[in-house]
Amino acid sequence: GAVVSQHPSWVICKSGTSVKIECRSLDFQATTMFWYRQFPKQSLMLMATSNEGSKATYEQGVEKDKFLINHASLTLSTLTVTSAHPEDSSFYICSAGLAENTGELFFGEGSRLTVL
Amino acid sequence: DAKTTQPTSMDCAEGRAANLPCNHSTISGNEYVYWYRQIHSQGPQYIIHGLKNNETNEMASLIITEDRKSSTLILPHATLRDTAVYYCIVRVPNFYNQGGKLIFGQGTELSVKP
C-alpha cells in the first residue's frame, strides 16, 4: 500500500515557540492531505483539509492562525503550531489520498507534541 | 458528527473470531462503509470497505445487512496484535466531496486475550 511518513515522530518544545510537522507521501502524489489531532483516550478530530497549491480548509473551531498549513507540493504538507502552549500538546496525524483514486486514504505514523 | 454507533469495548479470546458490530441507520445510497483500526500510539490503518455486498480481504471480512443499516467486521482468527480501537465510518468514496472526509467516532476498543 501507499506510504505516508511524518516527521518528527515526537517533539518537545517550550511554551511560546513554534513547531513544524511534516507529512510526506513517499510513493505517490497526493493532491489532498488531511490533518487530525488526537488527545489521550479520545478519538481523532479532523482539523483541516490541505490541498496542493491552495489554502487549507479548516474545520469549525480550529484556529487557522494558530495551526498554519502549507501544501506546497504533491508530496509534502506541513503543519506549524505557532506560539505553542501546553494545551496544544497532542498527537497530530496526517493522511493523504491518491490523486488517481479518490476513495483511499493512508495515514502517517503520527507526531507527538509536548509543550512544556 | 459521526454517523455510526459502535460498542465502546469488546473482548475476544486469541484464535477465536472477533465480530465487531456497527450501526449506520442513516446511511445514504452513495455512502460506503469503511473500517479502520488504530493500534496504541500509531496512525490508523485501513482494513476494508464495502457498499452493499459482503467483502473479504487478507485482514478481515465485512458483512453488510441487506438494508445497509448495520454491518459487522469479522477478524476470523484474532491474535494479540489485533488489540486496537476499531472505527466504522460511512462516507462517499471521494475526498474532494464534503461527505468524503473521514470523520472518526469513538470506535470499539477490542482486547484480544490469551
Short mmCIF file of C-alpha atoms in Angstrom, two decimals:
data_model
loop_
_atom_site.label_atom_id
_atom_site.label_comp_id
_atom_site.label_asym_id
_atom_site.label_seq_id
_atom_site.Cartn_x
_atom_site.Cartn_y
_atom_site.Cartn_z
CA GLY A 1 0.00 0.00 0.00
CA ALA A 2 0.91 3.66 -0.26
CA VAL A 3 3.23 5.08 2.40
CA VAL A 4 2.77 8.31 4.30
CA SER A 5 5.58 9.48 6.55
CA GLN A 6 5.56 12.11 9.27
CA HIS A 7 8.48 13.91 10.85
CA PRO A 8 9.29 14.32 13.62
CA SER A 9 7.74 11.36 15.42
CA TRP A 10 7.88 13.26 18.68
CA VAL A 11 8.92 16.73 19.70
CA ILE A 12 9.21 18.62 22.97
CA CYS A 13 9.23 22.39 22.93
CA LYS A 14 8.97 25.34 25.26
CA SER A 15 5.80 27.34 25.59
CA GLY A 16 5.67 30.20 23.09
CA THR A 17 7.78 28.58 20.41
CA SER A 18 6.57 27.30 17.03
CA VAL A 19 6.81 23.73 15.86
CA LYS A 20 6.64 22.40 12.30
CA ILE A 21 5.45 18.89 11.47
CA GLU A 22 5.98 17.43 8.00
CA CYS A 23 3.78 14.93 6.19
CA ARG A 24 5.13 13.26 3.07
CA SER A 25 3.61 10.82 0.63
CA LEU A 26 6.59 8.65 -0.25
CA ASP A 27 5.49 6.69 -3.28
CA PHE A 28 2.51 8.55 -4.65
CA GLN A 29 1.28 12.04 -5.36
CA ALA A 30 -1.35 13.38 -3.01
CA THR A 31 -3.38 16.35 -4.11
CA THR A 32 -5.23 16.31 -0.81
CA MET A 33 -3.97 15.73 2.72
CA PHE A 34 -5.86 15.82 5.98
CA TRP A 35 -4.60 16.80 9.42
CA TYR A 36 -6.00 15.31 12.61
CA ARG A 37 -5.39 15.87 16.30
CA GLN A 38 -5.90 13.27 19.00
CA PHE A 39 -5.87 13.83 22.76
CA PRO A 40 -5.28 10.92 25.16
CA LYS A 41 -8.19 8.48 25.41
CA GLN A 42 -10.07 10.34 22.68
CA SER A 43 -10.82 9.77 19.03
CA LEU A 44 -9.20 11.55 16.10
CA MET A 45 -10.50 15.03 15.37
CA LEU A 46 -10.23 16.40 11.86
CA MET A 47 -8.51 19.78 11.90
CA ALA A 48 -8.18 20.76 8.25
CA THR A 49 -8.03 19.69 4.65
CA SER A 50 -4.87 20.62 2.81
CA ASN A 51 -4.99 20.99 -0.98
CA GLU A 52 -1.84 21.33 -3.07
CA GLY A 53 -1.36 24.85 -4.32
CA SER A 54 -4.28 26.40 -2.46
CA LYS A 55 -5.28 27.50 1.00
CA ALA A 56 -6.24 24.88 3.53
CA THR A 57 -9.83 24.46 4.63
CA TYR A 58 -10.21 24.40 8.40
CA GLU A 59 -12.90 22.66 10.40
CA GLN A 60 -15.13 24.68 12.65
CA GLY A 61 -13.41 25.72 15.84
CA VAL A 62 -9.86 25.25 14.56
CA GLU A 63 -7.80 28.46 14.57
CA LYS A 64 -6.18 28.89 11.18
CA ASP A 65 -3.69 31.44 12.53
CA LYS A 66 -2.68 29.02 15.23
CA PHE A 67 -2.28 25.98 13.01
CA LEU A 68 -0.62 27.02 9.76
CA ILE A 69 -0.87 24.51 6.95
CA ASN A 70 1.18 24.61 3.77
CA HIS A 71 0.82 22.13 0.91
CA ALA A 72 3.48 23.32 -1.49
CA SER A 73 3.97 20.14 -3.49
CA LEU A 74 2.15 16.93 -4.36
CA THR A 75 4.20 15.01 -1.81
CA LEU A 76 4.56 17.38 1.13
CA SER A 77 2.23 19.15 3.54
CA THR A 78 3.38 20.90 6.70
CA LEU A 79 1.55 21.84 9.89
CA THR A 80 3.07 24.59 12.00
CA VAL A 81 1.79 25.05 15.54
CA THR A 82 2.51 28.69 16.26
CA SER A 83 3.19 30.04 19.75
CA ALA A 84 2.58 26.63 21.22
CA HIS A 85 1.12 26.28 24.70
CA PRO A 86 0.74 23.23 26.94
CA GLU A 87 -2.87 22.76 25.82
CA ASP A 88 -1.57 22.20 22.27
CA SER A 89 0.20 19.05 23.46
CA SER A 90 -1.35 16.28 21.44
CA PHE A 91 -0.84 13.54 18.86
CA TYR A 92 -1.00 15.02 15.35
CA ILE A 93 -1.71 12.69 12.44
CA CYS A 94 -1.87 13.32 8.72
CA SER A 95 -3.49 11.31 5.96
CA ALA A 96 -3.14 11.52 2.21
CA GLY A 97 -5.19 10.39 -0.75
CA LEU A 98 -4.12 9.11 -4.12
CA ALA A 99 -4.71 11.64 -6.85
CA GLU A 100 -5.88 8.93 -9.23
CA ASN A 101 -8.09 7.20 -6.69
CA THR A 102 -10.36 9.43 -4.70
CA GLY A 103 -11.53 6.77 -2.30
CA GLU A 104 -8.49 5.60 -0.42
CA LEU A 105 -6.73 7.47 2.35
CA PHE A 106 -3.46 6.46 4.02
CA PHE A 107 -2.24 7.65 7.39
CA GLY A 108 1.12 8.68 8.73
CA GLU A 109 2.60 7.31 11.94
CA GLY A 110 1.69 10.41 13.89
CA SER A 111 3.71 13.11 15.64
CA ARG A 112 3.51 13.54 19.39
CA LEU A 113 3.93 17.15 20.54
CA THR A 114 4.65 18.01 24.16
CA VAL A 115 4.74 21.68 25.10
CA LEU A 116 6.38 22.46 28.41
CA ASP B 1 -20.69 14.21 13.88
CA ALA B 2 -20.03 10.53 13.30
CA LYS B 3 -22.88 8.71 11.60
CA THR B 4 -22.18 5.37 13.22
CA THR B 5 -22.73 3.69 16.58
CA GLN B 6 -20.35 1.08 17.94
CA PRO B 7 -19.97 -0.66 21.30
CA THR B 8 -17.36 1.01 23.45
CA SER B 9 -15.36 -2.13 24.11
CA MET B 10 -15.22 -5.85 23.41
CA ASP B 11 -13.07 -8.78 24.46
CA CYS B 12 -12.09 -11.73 22.32
CA ALA B 13 -10.10 -14.88 23.02
CA GLU B 14 -6.96 -15.37 20.97
CA GLY B 15 -7.59 -17.64 17.99
CA ARG B 16 -11.33 -17.05 18.01
CA ALA B 17 -13.28 -14.91 15.58
CA ALA B 18 -13.85 -11.30 16.60
CA ASN B 19 -17.18 -9.88 15.41
CA LEU B 20 -17.40 -6.11 15.67
CA PRO B 21 -20.84 -4.59 15.03
CA CYS B 22 -21.64 -1.14 13.68
CA ASN B 23 -24.96 0.63 13.28
CA HIS B 24 -25.37 3.19 10.50
CA SER B 25 -29.11 3.56 10.18
CA THR B 26 -28.92 6.92 8.35
CA ILE B 27 -26.50 5.79 5.65
CA SER B 28 -27.16 7.29 2.23
CA GLY B 29 -27.30 5.35 -1.01
CA ASN B 30 -23.92 6.60 -2.22
CA GLU B 31 -22.08 6.13 1.06
CA TYR B 32 -19.71 3.27 1.68
CA VAL B 33 -18.85 1.60 4.98
CA TYR B 34 -15.16 1.84 5.86
CA TRP B 35 -13.28 0.18 8.71
CA TYR B 36 -10.01 1.43 10.13
CA ARG B 37 -8.14 0.42 13.25
CA GLN B 38 -5.66 2.23 15.45
CA ILE B 39 -3.10 0.41 17.50
CA HIS B 40 -1.98 2.41 20.50
CA SER B 41 0.13 5.48 19.60
CA GLN B 42 0.11 4.73 15.88
CA GLY B 43 -1.73 6.20 12.90
CA PRO B 44 -4.94 4.50 11.76
CA GLN B 45 -4.69 1.52 9.41
CA TYR B 46 -7.18 0.81 6.65
CA ILE B 47 -8.89 -2.58 6.96
CA ILE B 48 -11.70 -2.94 4.45
CA HIS B 49 -14.63 -1.14 2.89
CA GLY B 50 -17.86 -2.02 1.08
CA LEU B 51 -21.05 -0.64 -0.41
CA LYS B 52 -23.65 -3.39 -0.14
CA ASN B 53 -22.04 -6.70 -0.95
CA ASN B 54 -20.04 -8.63 1.59
CA GLU B 55 -16.32 -8.14 1.19
CA THR B 56 -13.27 -10.16 2.21
CA ASN B 57 -9.56 -9.47 2.11
CA GLU B 58 -6.48 -10.84 3.80
CA MET B 59 -7.25 -8.96 7.01
CA ALA B 60 -10.96 -9.31 7.54
CA SER B 61 -14.47 -9.82 6.23
CA LEU B 62 -17.20 -7.22 6.09
CA ILE B 63 -20.84 -8.28 6.30
CA ILE B 64 -23.39 -5.59 5.42
CA THR B 65 -27.09 -6.17 6.07
CA GLU B 66 -29.46 -6.05 3.14
CA ASP B 67 -30.99 -2.76 4.29
CA ARG B 68 -27.43 -1.40 4.82
CA LYS B 69 -28.32 -0.06 8.23
CA SER B 70 -25.70 -2.12 10.01
CA SER B 71 -22.56 -4.09 9.36
CA THR B 72 -20.16 -6.45 11.09
CA LEU B 73 -16.40 -6.61 10.77
CA ILE B 74 -15.07 -10.11 11.27
CA LEU B 75 -11.48 -10.91 12.18
CA PRO B 76 -11.53 -14.69 11.60
CA HIS B 77 -8.69 -15.69 13.91
CA ALA B 78 -7.86 -12.88 16.28
CA THR B 79 -4.31 -12.54 17.57
CA LEU B 80 -2.88 -10.41 20.37
CA ARG B 81 -1.64 -7.98 17.70
CA ASP B 82 -5.24 -7.28 16.73
CA THR B 83 -5.78 -5.46 20.02
CA ALA B 84 -6.71 -1.95 18.88
CA VAL B 85 -9.51 0.57 18.55
CA TYR B 86 -11.68 -0.23 15.53
CA TYR B 87 -13.51 2.55 13.75
CA CYS B 88 -16.52 2.14 11.48
CA ILE B 89 -17.02 5.15 9.18
CA VAL B 90 -19.54 5.87 6.47
CA ARG B 91 -18.58 8.24 3.69
CA VAL B 92 -18.70 8.77 -0.03
CA PRO B 93 -15.52 7.48 -1.71
CA ASN B 94 -14.43 10.88 -2.92
CA PHE B 95 -12.42 13.07 -0.58
CA TYR B 96 -12.97 16.11 -2.79
CA ASN B 97 -16.58 15.92 -1.59
CA GLN B 98 -17.60 17.29 1.79
CA GLY B 99 -19.13 13.93 2.56
CA GLY B 100 -15.88 12.19 1.69
CA LYS B 101 -13.99 13.26 4.76
CA LEU B 102 -13.04 10.57 7.26
CA ILE B 103 -14.84 11.57 10.45
CA PHE B 104 -13.96 9.29 13.35
CA GLY B 105 -16.39 8.36 16.10
CA GLN B 106 -15.34 6.77 19.37
CA GLY B 107 -14.83 3.30 17.91
CA THR B 108 -14.70 -0.06 19.65
CA GLU B 109 -11.73 -0.93 21.82
CA LEU B 110 -11.04 -4.60 21.09
CA SER B 111 -8.94 -6.50 23.59
CA VAL B 112 -7.68 -9.89 22.44
CA LYS B 113 -6.77 -12.01 25.42
CA PRO B 114 -4.59 -15.14 25.61
#
